[in-house]
PDB file of C-alpha atoms in Angstrom:
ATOM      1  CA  UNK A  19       0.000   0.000   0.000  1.00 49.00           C
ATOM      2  CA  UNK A  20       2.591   2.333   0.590  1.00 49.00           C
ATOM      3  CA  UNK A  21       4.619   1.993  -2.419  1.00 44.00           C
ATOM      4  CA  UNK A  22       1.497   2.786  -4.498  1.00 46.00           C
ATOM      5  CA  UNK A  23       0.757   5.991  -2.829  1.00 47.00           C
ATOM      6  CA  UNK A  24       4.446   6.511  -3.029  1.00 47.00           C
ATOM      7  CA  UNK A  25       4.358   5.577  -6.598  1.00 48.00           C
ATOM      8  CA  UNK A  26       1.070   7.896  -7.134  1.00 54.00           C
ATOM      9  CA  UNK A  27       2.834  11.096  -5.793  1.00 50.00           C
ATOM     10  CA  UNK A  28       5.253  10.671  -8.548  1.00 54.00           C
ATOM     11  CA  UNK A  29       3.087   9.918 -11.002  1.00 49.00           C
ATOM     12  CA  UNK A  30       0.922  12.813  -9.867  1.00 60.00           C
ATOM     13  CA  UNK A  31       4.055  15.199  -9.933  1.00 49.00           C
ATOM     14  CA  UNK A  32       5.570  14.097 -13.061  1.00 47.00           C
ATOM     15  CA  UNK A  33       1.760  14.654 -14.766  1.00 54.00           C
ATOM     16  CA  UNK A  34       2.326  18.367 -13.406  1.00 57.00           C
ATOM     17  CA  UNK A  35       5.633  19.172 -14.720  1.00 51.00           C
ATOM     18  CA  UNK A  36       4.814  17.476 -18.113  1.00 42.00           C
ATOM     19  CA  UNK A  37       1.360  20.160 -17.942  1.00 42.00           C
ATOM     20  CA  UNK A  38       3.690  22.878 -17.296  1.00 40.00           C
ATOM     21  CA  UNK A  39       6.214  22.127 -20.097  1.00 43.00           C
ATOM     22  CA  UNK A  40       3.033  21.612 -22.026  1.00 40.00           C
ATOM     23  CA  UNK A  41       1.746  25.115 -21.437  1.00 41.00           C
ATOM     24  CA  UNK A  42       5.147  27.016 -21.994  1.00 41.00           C
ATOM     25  CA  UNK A  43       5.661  25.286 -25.515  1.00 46.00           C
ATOM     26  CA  UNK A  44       2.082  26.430 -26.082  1.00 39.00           C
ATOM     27  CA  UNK A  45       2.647  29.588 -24.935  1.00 44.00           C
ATOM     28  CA  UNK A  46       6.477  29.990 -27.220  1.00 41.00           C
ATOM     29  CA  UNK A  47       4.705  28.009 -30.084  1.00 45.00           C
ATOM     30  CA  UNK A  48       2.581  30.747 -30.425  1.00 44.00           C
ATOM     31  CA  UNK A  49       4.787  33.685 -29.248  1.00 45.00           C
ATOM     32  CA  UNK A  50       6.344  32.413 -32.369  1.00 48.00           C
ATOM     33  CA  UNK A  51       3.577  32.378 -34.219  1.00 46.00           C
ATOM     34  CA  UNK A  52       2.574  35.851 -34.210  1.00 42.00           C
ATOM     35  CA  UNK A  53       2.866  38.362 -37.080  1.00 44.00           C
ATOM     36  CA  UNK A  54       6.310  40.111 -37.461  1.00 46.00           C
ATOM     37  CA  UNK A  55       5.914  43.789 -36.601  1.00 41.00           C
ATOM     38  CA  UNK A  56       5.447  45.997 -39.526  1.00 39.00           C
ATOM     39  CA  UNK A  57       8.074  49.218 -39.086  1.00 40.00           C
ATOM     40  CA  UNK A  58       5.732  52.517 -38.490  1.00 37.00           C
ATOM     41  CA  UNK A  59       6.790  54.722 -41.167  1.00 38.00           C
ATOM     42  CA  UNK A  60       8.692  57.741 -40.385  1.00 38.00           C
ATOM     43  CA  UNK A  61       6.972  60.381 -38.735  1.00 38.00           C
ATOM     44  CA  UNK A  62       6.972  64.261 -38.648  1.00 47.00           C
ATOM     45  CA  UNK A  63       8.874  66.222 -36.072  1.00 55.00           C
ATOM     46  CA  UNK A  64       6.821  66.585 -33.404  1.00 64.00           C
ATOM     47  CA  UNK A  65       6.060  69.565 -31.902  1.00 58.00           C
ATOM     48  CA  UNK A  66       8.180  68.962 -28.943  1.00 62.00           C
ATOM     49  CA  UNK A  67      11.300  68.415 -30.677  1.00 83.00           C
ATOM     50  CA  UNK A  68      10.817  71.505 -32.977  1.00 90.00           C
ATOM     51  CA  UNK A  69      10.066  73.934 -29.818  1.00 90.00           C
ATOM     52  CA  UNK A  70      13.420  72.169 -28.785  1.00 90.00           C
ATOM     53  CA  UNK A  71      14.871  73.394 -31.940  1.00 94.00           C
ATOM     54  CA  UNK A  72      13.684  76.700 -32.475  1.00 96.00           C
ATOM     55  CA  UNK A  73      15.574  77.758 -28.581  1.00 95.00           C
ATOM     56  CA  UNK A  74      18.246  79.926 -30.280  1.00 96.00           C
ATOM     57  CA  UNK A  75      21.763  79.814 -28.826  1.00 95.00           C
ATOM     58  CA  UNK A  76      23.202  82.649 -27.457  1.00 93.00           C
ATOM     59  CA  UNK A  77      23.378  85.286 -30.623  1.00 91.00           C
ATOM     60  CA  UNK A  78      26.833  86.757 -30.849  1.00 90.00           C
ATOM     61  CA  UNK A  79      26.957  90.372 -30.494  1.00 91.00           C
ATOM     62  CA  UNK A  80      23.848  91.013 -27.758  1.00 93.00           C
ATOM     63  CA  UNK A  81      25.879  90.273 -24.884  1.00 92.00           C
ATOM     64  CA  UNK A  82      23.604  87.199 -23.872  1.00 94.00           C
ATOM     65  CA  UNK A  83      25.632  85.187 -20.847  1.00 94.00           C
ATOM     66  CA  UNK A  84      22.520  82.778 -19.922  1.00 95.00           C
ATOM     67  CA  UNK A  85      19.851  81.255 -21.661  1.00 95.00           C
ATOM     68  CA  UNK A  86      17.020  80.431 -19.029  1.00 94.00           C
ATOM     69  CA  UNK A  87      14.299  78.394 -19.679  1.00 92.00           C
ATOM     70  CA  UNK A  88      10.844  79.743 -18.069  1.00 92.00           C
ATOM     71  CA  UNK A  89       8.584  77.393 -19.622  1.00 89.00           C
ATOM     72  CA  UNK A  90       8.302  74.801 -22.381  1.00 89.00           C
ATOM     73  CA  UNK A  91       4.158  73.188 -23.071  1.00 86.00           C
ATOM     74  CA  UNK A  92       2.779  71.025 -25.308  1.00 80.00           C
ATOM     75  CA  UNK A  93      -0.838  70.543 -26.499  1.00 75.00           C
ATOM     76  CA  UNK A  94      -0.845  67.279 -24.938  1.00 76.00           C
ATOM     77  CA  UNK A  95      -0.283  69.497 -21.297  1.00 81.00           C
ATOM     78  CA  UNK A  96      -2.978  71.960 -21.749  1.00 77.00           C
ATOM     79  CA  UNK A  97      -5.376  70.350 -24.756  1.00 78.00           C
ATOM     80  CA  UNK A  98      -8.537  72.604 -24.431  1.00 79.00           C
ATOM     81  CA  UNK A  99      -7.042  75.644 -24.591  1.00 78.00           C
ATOM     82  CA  UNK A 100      -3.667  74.657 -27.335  1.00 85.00           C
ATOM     83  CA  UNK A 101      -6.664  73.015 -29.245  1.00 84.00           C
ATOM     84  CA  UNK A 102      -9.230  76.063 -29.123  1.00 84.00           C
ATOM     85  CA  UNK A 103      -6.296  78.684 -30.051  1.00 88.00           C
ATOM     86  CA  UNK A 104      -4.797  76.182 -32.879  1.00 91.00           C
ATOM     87  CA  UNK A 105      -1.690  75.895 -31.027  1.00 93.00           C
ATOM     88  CA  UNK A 106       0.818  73.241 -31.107  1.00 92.00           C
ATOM     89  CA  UNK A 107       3.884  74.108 -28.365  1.00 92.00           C
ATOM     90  CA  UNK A 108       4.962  77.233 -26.676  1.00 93.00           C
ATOM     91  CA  UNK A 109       7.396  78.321 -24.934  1.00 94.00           C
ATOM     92  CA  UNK A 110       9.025  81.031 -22.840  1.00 96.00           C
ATOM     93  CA  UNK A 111      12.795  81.587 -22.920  1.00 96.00           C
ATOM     94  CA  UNK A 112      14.508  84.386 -21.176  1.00 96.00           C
ATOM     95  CA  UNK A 113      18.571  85.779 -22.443  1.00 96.00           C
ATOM     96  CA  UNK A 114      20.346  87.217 -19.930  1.00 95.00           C
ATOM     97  CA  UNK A 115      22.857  89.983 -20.500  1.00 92.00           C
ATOM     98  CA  UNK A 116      25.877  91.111 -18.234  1.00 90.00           C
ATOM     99  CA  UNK A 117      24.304  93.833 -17.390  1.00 90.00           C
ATOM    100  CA  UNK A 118      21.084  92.325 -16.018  1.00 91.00           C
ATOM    101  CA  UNK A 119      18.935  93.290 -18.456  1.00 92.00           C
ATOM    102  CA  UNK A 120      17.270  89.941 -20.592  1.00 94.00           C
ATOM    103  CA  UNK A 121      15.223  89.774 -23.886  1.00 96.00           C
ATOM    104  CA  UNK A 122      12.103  87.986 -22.733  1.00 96.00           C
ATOM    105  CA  UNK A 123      10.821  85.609 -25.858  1.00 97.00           C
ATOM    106  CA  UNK A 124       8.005  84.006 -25.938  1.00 97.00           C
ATOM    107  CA  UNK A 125       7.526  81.673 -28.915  1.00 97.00           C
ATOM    108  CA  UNK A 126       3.884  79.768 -30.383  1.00 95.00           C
ATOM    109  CA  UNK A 127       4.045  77.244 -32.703  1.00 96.00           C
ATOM    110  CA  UNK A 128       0.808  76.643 -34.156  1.00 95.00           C
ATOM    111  CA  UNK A 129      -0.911  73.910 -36.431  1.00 94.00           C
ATOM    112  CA  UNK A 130      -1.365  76.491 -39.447  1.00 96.00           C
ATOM    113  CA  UNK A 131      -1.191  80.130 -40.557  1.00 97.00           C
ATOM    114  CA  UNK A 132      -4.471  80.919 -40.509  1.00 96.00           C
ATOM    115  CA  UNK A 133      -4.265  80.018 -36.395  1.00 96.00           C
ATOM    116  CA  UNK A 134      -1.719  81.996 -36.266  1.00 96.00           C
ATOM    117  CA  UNK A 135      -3.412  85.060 -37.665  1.00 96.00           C
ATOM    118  CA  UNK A 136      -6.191  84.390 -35.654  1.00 95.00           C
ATOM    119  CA  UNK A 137      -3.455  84.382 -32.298  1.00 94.00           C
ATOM    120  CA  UNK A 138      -1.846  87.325 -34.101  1.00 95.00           C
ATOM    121  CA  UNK A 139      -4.839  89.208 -33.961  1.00 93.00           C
ATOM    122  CA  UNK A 140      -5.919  88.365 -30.499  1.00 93.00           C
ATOM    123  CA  UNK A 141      -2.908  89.044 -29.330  1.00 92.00           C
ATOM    124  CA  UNK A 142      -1.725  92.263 -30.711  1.00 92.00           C
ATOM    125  CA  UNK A 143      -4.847  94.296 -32.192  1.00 91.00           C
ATOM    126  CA  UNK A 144      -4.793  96.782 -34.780  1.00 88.00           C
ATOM    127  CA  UNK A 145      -5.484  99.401 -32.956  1.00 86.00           C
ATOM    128  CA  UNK A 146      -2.967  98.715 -30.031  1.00 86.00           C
ATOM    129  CA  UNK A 147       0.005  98.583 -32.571  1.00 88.00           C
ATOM    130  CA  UNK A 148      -1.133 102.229 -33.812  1.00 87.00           C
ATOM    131  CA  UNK A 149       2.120 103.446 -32.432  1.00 88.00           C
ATOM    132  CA  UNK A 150       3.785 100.647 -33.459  1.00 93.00           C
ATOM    133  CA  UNK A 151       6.806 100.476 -36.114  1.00 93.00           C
ATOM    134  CA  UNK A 152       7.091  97.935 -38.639  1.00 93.00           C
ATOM    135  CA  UNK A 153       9.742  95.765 -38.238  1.00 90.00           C
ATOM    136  CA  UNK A 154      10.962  96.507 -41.950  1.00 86.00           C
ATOM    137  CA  UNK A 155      13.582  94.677 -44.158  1.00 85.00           C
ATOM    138  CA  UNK A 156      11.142  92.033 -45.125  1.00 90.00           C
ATOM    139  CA  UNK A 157      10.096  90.801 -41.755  1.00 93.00           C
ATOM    140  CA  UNK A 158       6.474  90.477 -40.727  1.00 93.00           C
ATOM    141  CA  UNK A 159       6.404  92.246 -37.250  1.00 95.00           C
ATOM    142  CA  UNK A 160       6.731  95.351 -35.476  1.00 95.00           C
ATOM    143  CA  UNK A 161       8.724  96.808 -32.802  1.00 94.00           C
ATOM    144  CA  UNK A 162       6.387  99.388 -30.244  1.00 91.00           C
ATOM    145  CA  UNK A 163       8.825 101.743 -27.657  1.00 82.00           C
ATOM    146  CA  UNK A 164      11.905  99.366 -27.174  1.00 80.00           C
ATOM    147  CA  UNK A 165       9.683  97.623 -24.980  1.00 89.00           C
ATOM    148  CA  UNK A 166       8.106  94.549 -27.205  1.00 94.00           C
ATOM    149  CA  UNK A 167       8.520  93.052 -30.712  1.00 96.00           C
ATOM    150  CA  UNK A 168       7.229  90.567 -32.589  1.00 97.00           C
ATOM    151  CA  UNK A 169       7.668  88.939 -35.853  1.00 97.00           C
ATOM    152  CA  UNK A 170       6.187  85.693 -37.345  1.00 97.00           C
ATOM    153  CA  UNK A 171       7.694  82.870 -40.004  1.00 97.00           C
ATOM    154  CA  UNK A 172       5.355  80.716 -41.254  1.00 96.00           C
ATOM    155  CA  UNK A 173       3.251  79.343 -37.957  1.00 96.00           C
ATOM    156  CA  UNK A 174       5.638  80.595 -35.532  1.00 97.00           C
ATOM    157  CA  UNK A 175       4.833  83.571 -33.680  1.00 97.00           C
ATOM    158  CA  UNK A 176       8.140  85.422 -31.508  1.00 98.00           C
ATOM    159  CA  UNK A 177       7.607  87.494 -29.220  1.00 97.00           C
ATOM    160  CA  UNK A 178      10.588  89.401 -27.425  1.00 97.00           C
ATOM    161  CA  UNK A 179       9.703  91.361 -24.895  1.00 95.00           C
ATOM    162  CA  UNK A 180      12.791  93.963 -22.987  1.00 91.00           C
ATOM    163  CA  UNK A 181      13.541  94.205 -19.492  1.00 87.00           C
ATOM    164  CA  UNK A 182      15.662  97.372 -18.267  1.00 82.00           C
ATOM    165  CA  UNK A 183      15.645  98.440 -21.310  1.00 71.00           C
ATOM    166  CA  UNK A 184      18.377  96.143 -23.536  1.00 70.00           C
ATOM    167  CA  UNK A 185      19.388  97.855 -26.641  1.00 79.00           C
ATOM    168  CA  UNK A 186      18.726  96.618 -29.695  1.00 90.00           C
ATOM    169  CA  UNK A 187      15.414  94.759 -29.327  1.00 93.00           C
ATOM    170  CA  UNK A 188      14.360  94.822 -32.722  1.00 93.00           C
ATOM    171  CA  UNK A 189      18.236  93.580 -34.098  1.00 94.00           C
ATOM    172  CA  UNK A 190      17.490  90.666 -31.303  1.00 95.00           C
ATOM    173  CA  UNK A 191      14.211  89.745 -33.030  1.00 96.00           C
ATOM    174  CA  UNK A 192      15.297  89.527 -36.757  1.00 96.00           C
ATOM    175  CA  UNK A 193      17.838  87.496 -35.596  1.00 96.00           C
ATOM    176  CA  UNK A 194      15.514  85.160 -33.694  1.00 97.00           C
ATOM    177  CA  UNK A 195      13.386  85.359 -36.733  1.00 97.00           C
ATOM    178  CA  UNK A 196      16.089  84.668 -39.209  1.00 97.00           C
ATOM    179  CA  UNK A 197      17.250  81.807 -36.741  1.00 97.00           C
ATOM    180  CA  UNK A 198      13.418  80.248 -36.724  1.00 97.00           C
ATOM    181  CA  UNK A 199      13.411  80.408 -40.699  1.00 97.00           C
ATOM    182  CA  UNK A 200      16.397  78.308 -41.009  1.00 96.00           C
ATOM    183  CA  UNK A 201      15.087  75.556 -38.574  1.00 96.00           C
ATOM    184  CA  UNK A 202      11.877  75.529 -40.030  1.00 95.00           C
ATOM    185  CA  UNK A 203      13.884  75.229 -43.285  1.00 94.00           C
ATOM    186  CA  UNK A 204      16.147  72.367 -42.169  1.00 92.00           C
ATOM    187  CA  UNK A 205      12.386  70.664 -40.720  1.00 82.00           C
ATOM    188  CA  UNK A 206      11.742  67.505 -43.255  1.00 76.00           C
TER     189      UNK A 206
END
């Protein structure tokens, strides 16, 4: 009698390892069995790599020691109001001069130019920008008092802003304008 049950709890165990191998080939057979992955096809940049991008270095000549970065959002952060205003990223960078003064630039990237004429518009009105020069030289912008400019290139709206008064706030903005255009043109 007791070499049968002793016999049974072998039998019994052996029956459970043999399951067990039997559900892990199962398991790799079909593991093995399942469609190869199909590579995605290349996407766009998204907009959080191209609000990456368009951070310009330091420009030489405006004295900028430090780059600071205030704020970087993406629609996915804030989608009912990036999706209502038909923006894609934004961001707010501030340069820091020697002398303490910084140029303040805000940049939004939206999905088209038609949102961004529609965020142009809300945010800079005709008739606040009656005193308002034009940015000139081919730029599409203005510069009001040495206190803020702004320029767009394609669906990018800068906006530089001056604190203490840095010189040279319109020179600053071409050059972050001229700096956006060539990302934008490098963007596949």
């Amino acid at each position: 009698m007791q070499l049968v049950c002793l016999f049974s709890h072998k039998v019994e165990a052996v029956r459970q390892i043999c399951l067990c191998f039997l559900v892990v080939g199962l398991f790799v057979g079909f593991a093995g069995c399942a469609p190869e992955s199909v590579p995605e096809e290349p996407k766009t940049e998204s907009a959080a790599s191209l609000i990456e991008r368009l951070r310009m270095s330091a420009p030489a000549g405006f004295g900028v020691q430090k780059i600071e970065i205030k704020s970087v959002v993406q629609a996915a952060q804030a989608p009912e109001l990036f999706t209502r205003e038909g923006l894609e990223s934004s961001a707010y960078y501030k340069y820091w001069r020697a002398d303490g003064a910084a140029y303040k630039v805000r940049l939004n990237v939206y999905e088209s130019v038609a949102d961004l004429e529609q965020g142009w518009e809300k945010r800079f009105p005709s008739v606040s920008l009656a005193t308002a020069e034009p940015m000139g030289d081919g730029y599409r912008g203005f510069v009001q008092r040495d206190k803020i400019a702004a320029a767009s290139v394609d669906a990018v709206l800068i906006e530089v802003s001056a604190s203490k008064q840095p010189d040279r706030l319109a020179d600053f903005t071409r050059a972050y304008a001229d700096y956006v255009e060539q990302v934008l043109a490098s963007t596949p």
